[in-house]
Coordinates of C-alpha atoms and ligand atoms in Angstrom, one line a residue:
M1424 CA 61.0 98.0 84.6
D1425 CA 61.2 94.7 86.4
F1426 CA 63.9 92.5 84.9
P1427 CA 63.3 88.8 85.8
N1428 CA 65.8 87.2 88.1
Q1429 CA 68.2 90.2 88.1
P1430 CA 68.8 91.1 91.8
L1431 CA 68.8 94.6 93.0
P1432 CA 72.1 95.8 94.5
F1433 CA 72.6 96.1 98.3
E1434 CA 71.8 99.8 98.4
G1435 CA 69.2 101.8 100.3
F1436 CA 69.7 100.0 103.6
N1437 CA 70.9 101.4 106.9
L1438 CA 74.3 99.7 107.3
F1439 CA 74.2 100.0 111.0
D1440 CA 70.7 98.7 111.5
A1441 CA 71.4 95.8 109.2
D1442 CA 74.3 94.6 111.4
A1443 CA 73.1 92.9 114.6
A1444 CA 76.7 92.0 115.7
L1445 CA 77.8 95.6 115.3
Q1446 CA 74.8 97.0 117.2
Q1447 CA 75.4 94.6 120.1
A1448 CA 79.1 95.5 120.3
V1449 CA 78.3 99.2 120.2
A1450 CA 75.7 98.8 123.0
R1451 CA 78.3 96.9 125.0
D1452 CA 81.4 99.0 124.5
A1453 CA 80.9 102.3 122.6
A1454 CA 80.6 105.7 124.2
Q1455 CA 77.1 106.8 125.3
G1456 CA 75.2 108.6 122.5
S1457 CA 77.1 106.7 119.8
V1458 CA 74.1 104.8 118.6
T1459 CA 72.3 107.8 117.3
Q1460 CA 75.4 109.0 115.4
L1461 CA 76.2 105.6 114.0
R1462 CA 72.6 105.0 112.9
A1463 CA 72.7 108.3 111.1
W1464 CA 76.1 107.4 109.5
G1465 CA 74.8 104.0 108.5
E1466 CA 71.8 105.6 106.9
T1467 CA 74.0 108.1 105.0
L1468 CA 76.5 105.5 103.8
G1469 CA 73.8 103.1 102.7
R1470 CA 72.1 105.6 100.4
P1471 CA 72.4 104.9 96.7
D1472 CA 73.9 108.4 96.2
T1473 CA 76.7 107.7 98.6
Y1474 CA 77.5 104.5 96.7
A1475 CA 77.4 106.6 93.5
L1476 CA 80.0 109.0 95.1
A1477 CA 82.3 106.1 95.9
D1478 CA 82.0 104.8 92.3
A1479 CA 82.7 108.2 90.8
A1480 CA 85.7 108.9 93.1
N1481 CA 87.2 105.6 92.0
R1482 CA 86.4 105.8 88.3
N1483 CA 87.8 109.4 88.1
G1484 CA 90.9 109.1 90.2
P1485 CA 93.2 112.0 91.0
S1486 CA 95.4 113.7 88.5
L1487 CA 98.7 115.6 89.0
H1488 CA 99.2 119.1 87.7
T1489 CA 102.9 119.8 87.9
Y1490 CA 102.9 123.3 86.5
D1491 CA 100.4 126.2 86.2
R1492 CA 99.8 127.8 82.8
R1493 CA 102.6 130.3 83.4
G1494 CA 105.0 127.4 83.8
E1495 CA 105.4 127.8 87.6
R1496 CA 105.8 124.6 89.5
I1497 CA 102.6 123.9 91.6
D1498 CA 102.6 120.1 92.3
E1499 CA 98.8 120.2 92.7
I1500 CA 96.5 117.1 92.7
E1501 CA 93.1 117.5 91.3
F1502 CA 90.4 115.2 92.8
H1503 CA 86.9 114.5 91.5
P1504 CA 84.2 116.4 93.5
A1505 CA 83.0 113.0 94.8
W1506 CA 86.3 112.6 96.7
H1507 CA 85.8 115.9 98.4
A1508 CA 82.1 115.1 99.2
L1509 CA 83.2 111.8 100.8
M1510 CA 86.0 113.5 102.8
R1511 CA 83.6 116.1 104.0
L1512 CA 81.1 113.5 105.2
A1513 CA 83.8 111.4 107.0
T1514 CA 85.6 114.4 108.7
R1515 CA 82.3 115.8 109.9
N1516 CA 81.8 112.3 111.4
G1517 CA 85.2 112.6 113.2
E1518 CA 86.8 109.6 111.6
H1519 CA 90.2 111.4 111.5
C1520 CA 90.2 112.5 115.1
G1521 CA 87.0 111.7 117.1
P1522 CA 88.6 109.8 120.1
W1523 CA 91.3 112.4 120.6
R1524 CA 88.8 115.2 120.7
T1525 CA 86.7 113.8 123.5
E1526 CA 88.7 111.2 125.3
R1527 CA 85.6 109.6 126.9
D1528 CA 85.1 105.9 127.6
G1529 CA 84.1 104.0 124.5
A1530 CA 85.3 106.8 122.1
Q1531 CA 87.7 104.4 120.2
V1532 CA 85.0 101.7 119.8
A1533 CA 82.6 104.3 118.5
R1534 CA 85.1 105.6 116.0
A1535 CA 86.1 102.0 115.0
A1536 CA 82.4 101.3 114.3
S1537 CA 82.1 104.4 112.2
Y1538 CA 85.3 103.6 110.2
Y1539 CA 84.0 100.0 109.7
L1540 CA 80.8 101.3 108.2
H1541 CA 82.7 103.7 106.0
A1542 CA 85.0 100.8 104.8
Q1543 CA 81.9 99.1 103.4
V1544 CA 81.3 101.9 100.9
E1545 CA 84.7 103.5 100.0
N1546 CA 88.2 102.8 101.0
G1547 CA 90.6 105.3 99.3
T1548 CA 89.3 108.2 101.4
Q1549 CA 90.2 106.2 104.5
C1550 CA 93.9 106.5 103.9
P1551 CA 94.3 110.2 104.9
L1552 CA 91.7 109.8 107.6
T1553 CA 93.7 106.9 109.2
M1554 CA 97.1 108.7 108.9
T1555 CA 95.6 111.8 110.6
Y1556 CA 94.0 109.8 113.4
A1557 CA 97.2 107.9 114.0
S1558 CA 99.4 111.0 114.0
V1559 CA 97.6 112.7 117.0
P1560 CA 99.1 110.7 119.9
V1561 CA 102.6 111.0 118.4
L1562 CA 102.3 114.8 117.8
R1563 CA 100.9 115.3 121.2
R1564 CA 103.6 113.4 122.9
H1565 CA 106.5 114.9 121.1
A1566 CA 105.0 118.4 120.5
P1567 CA 107.0 119.8 117.5
A1568 CA 107.2 123.5 116.8
G1569 CA 103.7 125.1 116.3
I1570 CA 101.9 122.1 117.7
D1571 CA 99.0 124.1 119.1
T1572 CA 98.0 125.5 115.8
W1573 CA 98.4 122.1 114.1
M1574 CA 96.4 120.3 116.8
S1575 CA 93.5 122.7 116.7
R1576 CA 93.3 122.2 112.9
I1577 CA 93.6 118.4 113.1
L1578 CA 90.9 118.2 115.7
A1579 CA 88.4 120.3 113.8
D1580 CA 85.4 118.4 112.4
D1581 CA 85.8 120.1 109.1
Y1582 CA 87.5 119.5 105.7
D1583 CA 89.6 122.2 104.1
P1584 CA 91.6 120.9 101.0
R1585 CA 93.2 124.3 100.3
A1586 CA 97.0 124.5 100.0
L1587 CA 97.6 127.2 102.6
A1588 CA 99.9 127.8 105.6
I1589 CA 98.5 126.0 108.6
G1590 CA 97.6 129.3 110.3
E1591 CA 95.2 130.1 107.4
K1592 CA 93.4 126.8 107.5
R1593 CA 90.2 125.7 109.1
A1594 CA 91.2 122.0 109.2
A1595 CA 94.3 119.9 108.5
L1596 CA 95.1 116.3 107.5
I1597 CA 98.4 114.5 108.1
G1598 CA 100.2 111.7 106.0
M1599 CA 103.3 109.7 106.6
G1600 CA 106.4 109.1 104.4
M1601 CA 108.8 106.2 105.3
T1602 CA 109.2 104.1 102.2
E1603 CA 112.1 104.8 99.8
R1604 CA 113.2 103.2 96.5
Q1605 CA 115.7 100.9 98.2
G1606 CA 113.3 99.7 100.9
G1607 CA 110.0 100.0 102.8
S1608 CA 110.1 97.2 105.4
D1609 CA 113.7 98.0 106.4
V1610 CA 113.4 101.8 106.9
R1611 CA 116.9 101.8 108.6
A1612 CA 118.1 101.8 105.0
N1613 CA 116.6 105.2 104.4
V1614 CA 119.0 107.6 102.6
T1615 CA 117.0 110.8 102.8
R1616 CA 119.0 113.3 104.9
A1617 CA 118.0 115.9 107.5
E1618 CA 120.2 118.9 108.4
P1619 CA 119.6 121.3 111.2
D1620 CA 118.6 124.8 110.1
A1621 CA 118.1 128.1 111.9
G1622 CA 115.6 128.5 114.7
G1623 CA 115.3 124.8 115.5
A1624 CA 114.0 123.9 112.0
W1625 CA 115.4 121.2 109.7
R1626 CA 116.0 120.9 106.0
I1627 CA 115.3 117.6 104.3
T1628 CA 116.8 116.4 101.0
G1629 CA 116.0 113.1 99.3
H1630 CA 112.9 111.2 98.2
K1631 CA 110.0 109.0 99.2
W1632 CA 109.0 106.2 96.8
F1633 CA 105.4 105.9 98.3
F1634 CA 103.9 109.0 99.7
S1635 CA 100.2 108.7 99.9
A1636 CA 97.8 111.6 100.1
P1637 CA 100.5 114.1 99.1
Q1638 CA 97.7 116.8 99.4
C1639 CA 97.8 116.4 103.2
D1640 CA 98.8 119.6 105.1
A1641 CA 101.9 117.8 106.5
H1642 CA 103.6 114.4 106.5
L1643 CA 105.5 112.7 109.2
V1644 CA 108.7 111.8 107.4
L1645 CA 111.8 109.7 108.3
A1646 CA 115.2 111.0 107.5
Q1647 CA 118.8 110.4 108.5
T1648 CA 120.5 112.9 110.9
Q1649 CA 124.0 112.9 112.2
R1650 CA 122.8 110.8 115.1
G1651 CA 120.5 108.3 113.4
L1652 CA 117.1 108.1 111.8
G1653 CA 114.8 110.9 112.9
C1654 CA 111.1 111.7 112.5
F1655 CA 110.0 115.1 111.2
L1656 CA 106.8 117.0 110.5
M1657 CA 107.1 118.4 107.0
P1658 CA 104.4 120.9 106.1
R1659 CA 103.0 121.2 102.5
V1660 CA 103.0 125.0 102.7
N1661 CA 105.6 126.9 104.8
P1662 CA 104.5 129.3 107.5
D1663 CA 105.3 132.2 105.2
G1664 CA 102.7 130.9 102.7
Q1665 CA 105.3 129.6 100.2
R1666 CA 105.0 126.0 99.0
N1667 CA 107.5 123.7 100.7
S1668 CA 110.1 122.2 98.3
I1669 CA 108.3 118.9 97.9
R1670 CA 108.2 117.9 94.2
I1671 CA 105.7 115.3 93.2
N1672 CA 107.3 113.3 90.4
R1673 CA 104.3 111.2 89.5
L1674 CA 101.3 109.4 90.9
K1675 CA 101.3 105.7 91.2
D1676 CA 99.0 103.7 88.8
K1677 CA 97.6 101.4 91.4
L1678 CA 95.7 98.1 91.3
G1679 CA 93.1 99.5 93.7
N1680 CA 92.7 102.3 96.1
R1681 CA 92.3 104.4 93.0
S1682 CA 90.3 107.3 94.4
N1683 CA 93.3 108.1 96.6
A1684 CA 96.6 109.6 95.4
S1685 CA 99.9 107.9 96.2
A1686 CA 102.9 109.7 94.9
E1687 CA 106.7 109.5 94.3
V1688 CA 108.2 112.7 95.7
E1689 CA 111.5 114.5 96.0
F1690 CA 112.6 116.9 98.8
D1691 CA 115.0 119.7 98.0
R1692 CA 115.9 121.2 101.4
A1693 CA 112.3 120.9 102.4
L1694 CA 111.4 122.6 105.7
A1695 CA 110.6 120.3 108.6
F1696 CA 110.3 120.2 112.4
A1697 CA 111.7 117.4 114.6
V1698 CA 109.2 115.1 116.2
G1699 CA 110.9 113.4 119.1
A1700 CA 114.7 112.8 119.5
E1701 CA 116.7 113.0 116.3
D1702 CA 117.8 109.4 116.6
R1703 CA 114.5 107.9 117.7
G1704 CA 112.6 108.1 114.4
I1705 CA 111.7 104.5 114.2
A1706 CA 110.4 104.3 117.7
T1707 CA 108.4 107.5 117.1
I1708 CA 106.8 106.4 113.9
L1709 CA 106.0 103.0 115.4
E1710 CA 103.8 104.8 117.9
M1711 CA 101.8 105.9 114.9
V1712 CA 101.9 102.5 113.1
Q1713 CA 100.1 100.7 115.9
Y1714 CA 97.0 102.9 115.1
T1715 CA 97.4 102.6 111.3
R1716 CA 97.5 98.8 111.8
L1717 CA 94.4 98.9 113.9
D1718 CA 92.7 100.7 111.0
C1719 CA 94.0 98.0 108.5
V1720 CA 92.1 95.5 110.6
I1721 CA 88.9 97.5 111.0
G1722 CA 89.0 98.5 107.3
S1723 CA 89.5 94.9 106.2
A1724 CA 86.7 93.8 108.5
G1725 CA 84.5 96.4 106.7
I1726 CA 85.6 95.1 103.3
I1727 CA 84.7 91.5 104.4
R1728 CA 81.3 92.7 105.6
A1729 CA 80.6 94.6 102.3
A1730 CA 81.5 91.6 100.2
F1731 CA 79.4 89.3 102.3
T1732 CA 76.3 91.5 102.3
S1733 CA 76.4 92.0 98.6
A1734 CA 76.7 88.2 98.1
L1735 CA 73.9 87.3 100.5
H1736 CA 71.6 90.0 99.3
H1737 CA 72.1 88.7 95.7
A1738 CA 71.6 85.0 96.7
R1739 CA 68.4 85.8 98.5
Q1740 CA 67.0 87.2 95.2
R1741 CA 68.5 85.1 92.4
T1742 CA 66.9 81.9 91.4
T1743 CA 68.7 78.9 89.8
F1744 CA 67.3 75.4 89.2
G1745 CA 63.9 76.5 90.6
R1746 CA 65.1 77.7 94.0
R1747 CA 66.7 80.9 95.4
L1748 CA 70.5 80.6 95.4
V1749 CA 70.5 80.8 99.2
E1750 CA 68.2 77.8 99.5
H1751 CA 70.8 75.6 97.8
P1752 CA 72.5 73.8 100.7
L1753 CA 76.0 74.2 99.2
M1754 CA 75.6 77.9 98.5
A1755 CA 74.1 78.3 102.0
N1756 CA 77.3 76.6 103.4
V1757 CA 79.5 79.0 101.5
L1758 CA 77.7 82.1 102.6
A1759 CA 77.4 80.9 106.2
D1760 CA 81.1 80.2 106.3
V1761 CA 81.7 83.8 105.0
A1762 CA 79.3 85.1 107.6
L1763 CA 81.4 83.5 110.4
E1764 CA 84.5 85.1 108.9
S1765 CA 82.8 88.5 108.9
E1766 CA 81.6 88.4 112.5
A1767 CA 84.9 87.1 113.8
A1768 CA 86.8 89.9 111.9
L1769 CA 84.5 92.5 113.4
L1770 CA 84.9 91.3 117.0
L1771 CA 88.6 91.0 116.7
A1772 CA 88.8 94.6 115.3
L1773 CA 86.6 95.9 118.1
L1774 CA 88.7 94.1 120.8
L1775 CA 91.7 96.0 119.5
A1776 CA 89.7 99.3 119.5
R1777 CA 88.9 98.6 123.2
A1778 CA 92.6 98.1 123.8
A1779 CA 93.2 101.6 122.4
E1780 CA 90.7 103.3 124.8
T1781 CA 92.4 105.7 127.3
N1782 CA 90.9 103.7 130.2
A1783 CA 91.8 100.3 128.7
A1784 CA 92.9 97.7 131.3
P1785 CA 96.7 97.4 131.2
S1786 CA 96.5 93.7 130.6
L1787 CA 94.3 94.2 127.5
R1788 CA 96.8 96.8 126.2
A1789 CA 99.6 94.4 126.8
A1790 CA 97.8 91.5 125.0
A1791 CA 97.1 93.9 122.1
R1792 CA 100.9 94.2 121.4
I1793 CA 100.7 90.6 120.2
V1794 CA 97.2 90.5 118.9
T1795 CA 97.4 93.7 116.8
P1796 CA 100.1 92.5 114.3
A1797 CA 98.5 89.0 114.3
A1798 CA 95.1 90.5 113.4
K1799 CA 96.7 92.8 110.8
Y1800 CA 98.2 89.7 109.2
W1801 CA 95.2 87.4 109.3
I1802 CA 92.2 89.7 108.8
C1803 CA 93.8 91.5 105.9
K1804 CA 94.6 88.2 104.2
R1805 CA 91.0 86.9 104.8
A1806 CA 89.6 90.0 103.1
I1807 CA 91.4 89.0 99.9
A1808 CA 89.9 85.5 100.0
V1809 CA 86.4 86.7 101.0
T1810 CA 86.1 89.3 98.2
A1811 CA 87.0 86.6 95.6
E1812 CA 84.4 84.2 97.1
A1813 CA 81.7 86.8 97.3
M1814 CA 82.3 87.8 93.7
E1815 CA 81.7 84.2 92.6
A1816 CA 78.4 84.1 94.5
L1817 CA 77.2 86.8 92.2
G1818 CA 78.2 84.8 89.2
G1819 CA 79.1 86.8 86.0
N1820 CA 77.5 90.0 87.5
G1821 CA 80.0 89.9 90.2
Y1822 CA 82.9 90.3 87.7
I1823 CA 81.4 93.4 86.1
E1824 CA 82.5 96.9 87.2
E1825 CA 79.0 98.1 87.8
C1826 CA 79.0 95.8 90.8
P1827 CA 81.0 96.8 93.9
L1828 CA 82.8 93.5 94.1
P1829 CA 85.6 94.2 91.6
R1830 CA 86.5 97.4 93.5
L1831 CA 86.5 95.6 96.8
Y1832 CA 88.6 92.7 95.3
R1833 CA 91.2 95.2 94.0
E1834 CA 91.2 97.1 97.3
A1835 CA 91.6 94.2 99.7
P1836 CA 95.4 93.4 99.2
V1837 CA 96.7 96.8 100.0
N1838 CA 95.9 96.5 103.7
S1839 CA 98.0 93.4 103.7
I1840 CA 101.0 95.2 102.1
W1841 CA 101.2 98.6 103.7
E1842 CA 101.9 99.4 107.4
G1843 CA 103.9 96.2 107.7
S1844 CA 103.5 93.5 105.0
G1845 CA 102.4 90.0 106.0
N1846 CA 105.8 88.6 106.9
I1847 CA 106.9 91.8 108.7
V1848 CA 103.9 91.8 111.0
C1849 CA 104.3 88.0 111.7
L1850 CA 108.0 88.7 112.7
D1851 CA 106.6 91.4 115.0
V1852 CA 104.3 88.8 116.6
E1853 CA 107.2 86.5 117.2
R1854 CA 109.5 89.3 118.5
T1855 CA 106.9 90.5 121.0
I1856 CA 106.3 87.0 122.2
K1857 CA 110.0 86.5 122.7
R1858 CA 110.8 89.8 124.3
E1859 CA 107.7 90.8 126.3
P1860 CA 106.6 88.2 128.8
D1861 CA 104.0 90.5 130.2
A1862 CA 102.3 90.6 126.8
V1863 CA 102.3 86.8 126.7
D1864 CA 100.8 86.5 130.2
A1865 CA 98.1 89.0 129.2
L1866 CA 97.3 87.1 126.1
V1867 CA 97.0 83.8 128.1
A1868 CA 94.7 85.6 130.6
L1869 CA 92.6 86.9 127.7
L1870 CA 92.2 83.3 126.3
A1871 CA 91.3 82.0 129.7
T1872 CA 88.1 84.0 129.9
A1873 CA 86.5 81.9 127.1
R1874 CA 87.5 78.5 128.5
G1875 CA 85.0 75.8 129.3
V1876 CA 82.5 76.4 126.6
N1877 CA 83.8 74.7 123.4
A1878 CA 86.1 71.6 123.5
Q1879 CA 87.9 72.6 120.3
Y1880 CA 88.6 76.0 121.7
D1881 CA 89.9 74.7 125.0
R1882 CA 92.3 72.3 123.2
R1883 CA 93.6 74.9 120.8
A1884 CA 94.0 77.6 123.4
A1885 CA 96.0 75.2 125.6
A1886 CA 98.2 74.3 122.7
L1887 CA 98.8 78.0 121.9
E1888 CA 99.7 78.7 125.5
T1889 CA 102.4 76.0 125.3
A1890 CA 103.6 77.4 121.9
L1891 CA 103.8 80.9 123.4
K1892 CA 106.3 79.7 126.0
L1893 CA 108.5 77.7 123.7
P1894 CA 112.0 79.2 122.8
A1895 CA 111.8 81.5 119.8
G1896 CA 112.7 79.9 116.4
D1897 CA 114.4 81.5 113.4
G1898 CA 111.3 83.4 112.2
A1899 CA 110.1 80.7 109.8
G1900 CA 107.2 79.9 112.1
G1901 CA 106.0 83.5 112.2
R1902 CA 102.9 82.9 110.1
R1903 CA 101.9 79.8 112.0
I1904 CA 101.9 81.5 115.3
A1905 CA 100.3 84.7 114.0
Q1906 CA 97.5 82.7 112.4
A1907 CA 97.0 80.7 115.6
V1908 CA 96.8 83.9 117.8
A1909 CA 94.3 85.6 115.4
L1910 CA 92.1 82.6 115.0
I1911 CA 92.0 81.7 118.7
V1912 CA 91.4 85.2 119.9
C1913 CA 88.6 85.5 117.3
A1914 CA 87.1 82.3 118.7
A1915 CA 87.4 83.7 122.3
Q1916 CA 85.6 86.9 121.3
L1917 CA 82.8 84.9 119.6
I1918 CA 82.4 82.6 122.6
E1919 CA 82.1 85.7 124.8
H1920 CA 79.9 87.9 122.7
A1921 CA 78.2 86.0 119.9
P1922 CA 75.3 83.5 120.0
G1923 CA 76.4 79.9 120.7
V1924 CA 75.5 78.8 117.2
V1925 CA 78.0 81.3 115.7
A1926 CA 80.8 80.5 118.2
D1927 CA 80.4 76.8 117.9
A1928 CA 80.3 76.9 114.1
F1929 CA 83.5 79.0 114.1
C1930 CA 85.4 76.8 116.6
N1931 CA 84.2 73.5 115.0
S1932 CA 85.3 74.7 111.5
R1933 CA 88.4 76.7 112.2
L1934 CA 89.9 74.9 115.2
A1935 CA 89.1 71.3 114.5
D1936 CA 91.7 68.8 113.1
D1937 CA 90.1 68.7 109.7
A1938 CA 92.7 68.8 106.9
F1939 CA 90.0 69.8 104.4
A1940 CA 88.5 72.7 106.4
G1941 CA 89.3 76.3 105.7
A1942 CA 91.2 76.2 102.4
A1943 CA 88.1 77.5 100.6
F1944 CA 84.8 78.7 102.0
G1945 CA 81.8 76.3 102.1
T1946 CA 83.3 73.4 104.0
L1947 CA 81.4 73.9 107.3
P1948 CA 81.0 70.4 108.7
D1949 CA 77.5 71.1 110.0
S1950 CA 75.7 73.1 107.4
T1951 CA 72.3 72.5 108.9
R1952 CA 72.7 75.7 110.9
A1953 CA 73.4 77.8 107.9
T1954 CA 69.9 79.4 107.9
Q1955 CA 70.4 80.5 111.5
L1956 CA 73.8 81.9 110.8
L1957 CA 72.6 83.8 107.8
S1958 CA 69.6 85.4 109.5
R1959 CA 71.9 86.5 112.3
A1960 CA 74.3 88.0 109.8
L1961 CA 71.8 90.0 107.8
A1962 CA 68.2 90.2 108.9
Ligands
FAD3497 C1 99.0 101.9 97.6 C2 100.2 102.0 98.5 C3 100.3 103.2 99.2 C4 101.4 103.4 100.1 N1 101.5 104.5 100.8 C5 102.6 104.7 101.6 C6 102.8 105.9 102.3 O1 101.9 106.8 102.3 N2 103.9 106.1 103.1 C7 104.8 105.1 103.1 O2 105.8 105.3 103.8 N3 104.7 103.9 102.4 C8 103.6 103.7 101.7 N4 103.5 102.5 101.0 C9 104.6 101.6 101.0 C10 104.4 100.4 101.8 O3 104.3 100.7 103.2 C11 105.5 99.4 101.5 O4 105.4 99.0 100.1 C12 105.6 98.2 102.4 O5 106.0 98.7 103.7 C13 106.6 97.2 101.9 O6 107.9 97.8 101.6 P1 108.5 97.5 100.2 O7 107.5 97.8 99.1 O8 109.8 98.3 100.1 O9 108.8 95.9 100.1 P2 110.0 95.2 100.8 O10 110.5 95.8 102.1 O11 111.1 95.0 99.8 O12 109.4 93.8 101.1 C14 108.9 92.9 100.1 C15 108.3 91.6 100.7 O13 109.3 91.0 101.5 C16 108.8 90.7 102.8 N5 110.0 90.8 103.7 C17 110.8 91.9 103.9 N6 111.7 91.6 104.8 C18 111.5 90.3 105.2 C19 112.1 89.5 106.2 N7 113.1 89.9 107.0 N8 111.6 88.2 106.3 C20 110.6 87.8 105.5 N9 110.0 88.5 104.6 C21 110.4 89.8 104.5 C22 107.8 91.8 103.0 O14 106.8 91.3 104.0 C23 107.2 91.9 101.7 O15 106.2 91.0 101.5 C24 102.4 102.3 100.2 C25 102.2 101.2 99.4 C26 101.2 101.0 98.6 C27 101.0 99.7 97.8

């Protein structure tokens, strides 16, 4: 039945084909052959039944079974079949390991594009995929005991949720456990202890206050040794097939990310293997964190895109006061403003993915040491604002759980909290600027490539260059500098890669001295270009 003026949801579209900016970026930078795979992935993700899986996995979150019926401790998590179906799709698509399996040029960009598409449909499943992806370089570099078996299972394009010893499995997933009751940002305060055991193994006693995806086959865990904080690979099941002594006390009742399990756990002499030197745990885990932060940026860019496409699709169908919503100049201004945010977020995410390629230019890698935390700060924050705005564009329907917006809105803040909360990543930006002059020079060189096209950009880029070379402050200016870096690098990417109308609108709205710009969406000074911006954003 046709209900008058009730728009159809944004479903049944190929998410890759619907995204001109993504297609252009992939053609430019992704590995050869990626287009076919991404198009197929965009088709799968966009299907109504995939959205239905995402909905089911979030409505029917995981549950903890502490004991079996004979009273034996099992610490098993039960997931809805929709979770497993989504995990199977994503692992077959290589989101947990693709670039490490075939380290060819453009593999990171191809994987980032895939992850970005996935983020538009379901986000909880992305947590174990990200942690597994991020663990590979660390595990390869530090090669703990049994690494070959672990690596062959991690790099498999398969999904095997069974709790078995690693040798018995077809595929494996990895998590990470750093945060304790007394602190997550300051992991030096960790109290969990590691003691050497026979045969080079370690025994870990203590707890973790947040331990996501406890069903993973192993976690990288921080614990105090006699020499300092170490990093350890802690299997879920020991090599002899016995469960490791990891007790799951309870699952967190979370605002969003509800399809995924996040646990409080206790370790009672749990078996673990050292990853890196026993006093270098923070440095070791930070190698992993740079990739998890990259995924926070890509994932948030995906959330922004999903919120935007839902809003625009709705506004193209819904009529108020005798016109389609999108034809009202003020609504067009709001949506065009969000479209700019979305393309900027995508290009910034893909710049960082390029910096992660094995063959990335050293200067791009160096610049990314500043740009990654800045982007993690800014794009994750923007996702929170965009999901709220997009919800409002759908009016009352946007507030109802049948619509994807409430889930996106609840999901958005977590990327800002984990893997370095806002202030922590801003302090990282400041610290890198202060201590790593090669990263500052590389950032300045990156900004120079976009000079001479837009006057607002030139002025802001010059001011940022000056600011980068000022003596470091006491940290209070961290958010200012991180925001400036993120916005100006976004603008540089748009100037280089997007049509002039997009780049100009971004620079003239985000970089101008207009006290009223930017606090909310819909304040573009020249809204006459809105139609062009919207047809570029979603054909
Ligand atoms: C859903 C979910 C899943 C999670 N999963 C995991 C997981 O799998 N593994 C894991 O290890 N952790 C996980 N975490 C924990 C997460 O990483 C931490 O919550 C986060 O690092 C912040 O630590 P905290 O909660 O202890 O806050 P705190 O460290 O107490 O920080 C609180 C606030 O103070 C700010 N702050 C701290 N220090 C400073 C400073 N010097 N200057 C200015 N501001 C400061 C922070 O930015 C933050 O906003 C998860 C969290 C959530 C919400």
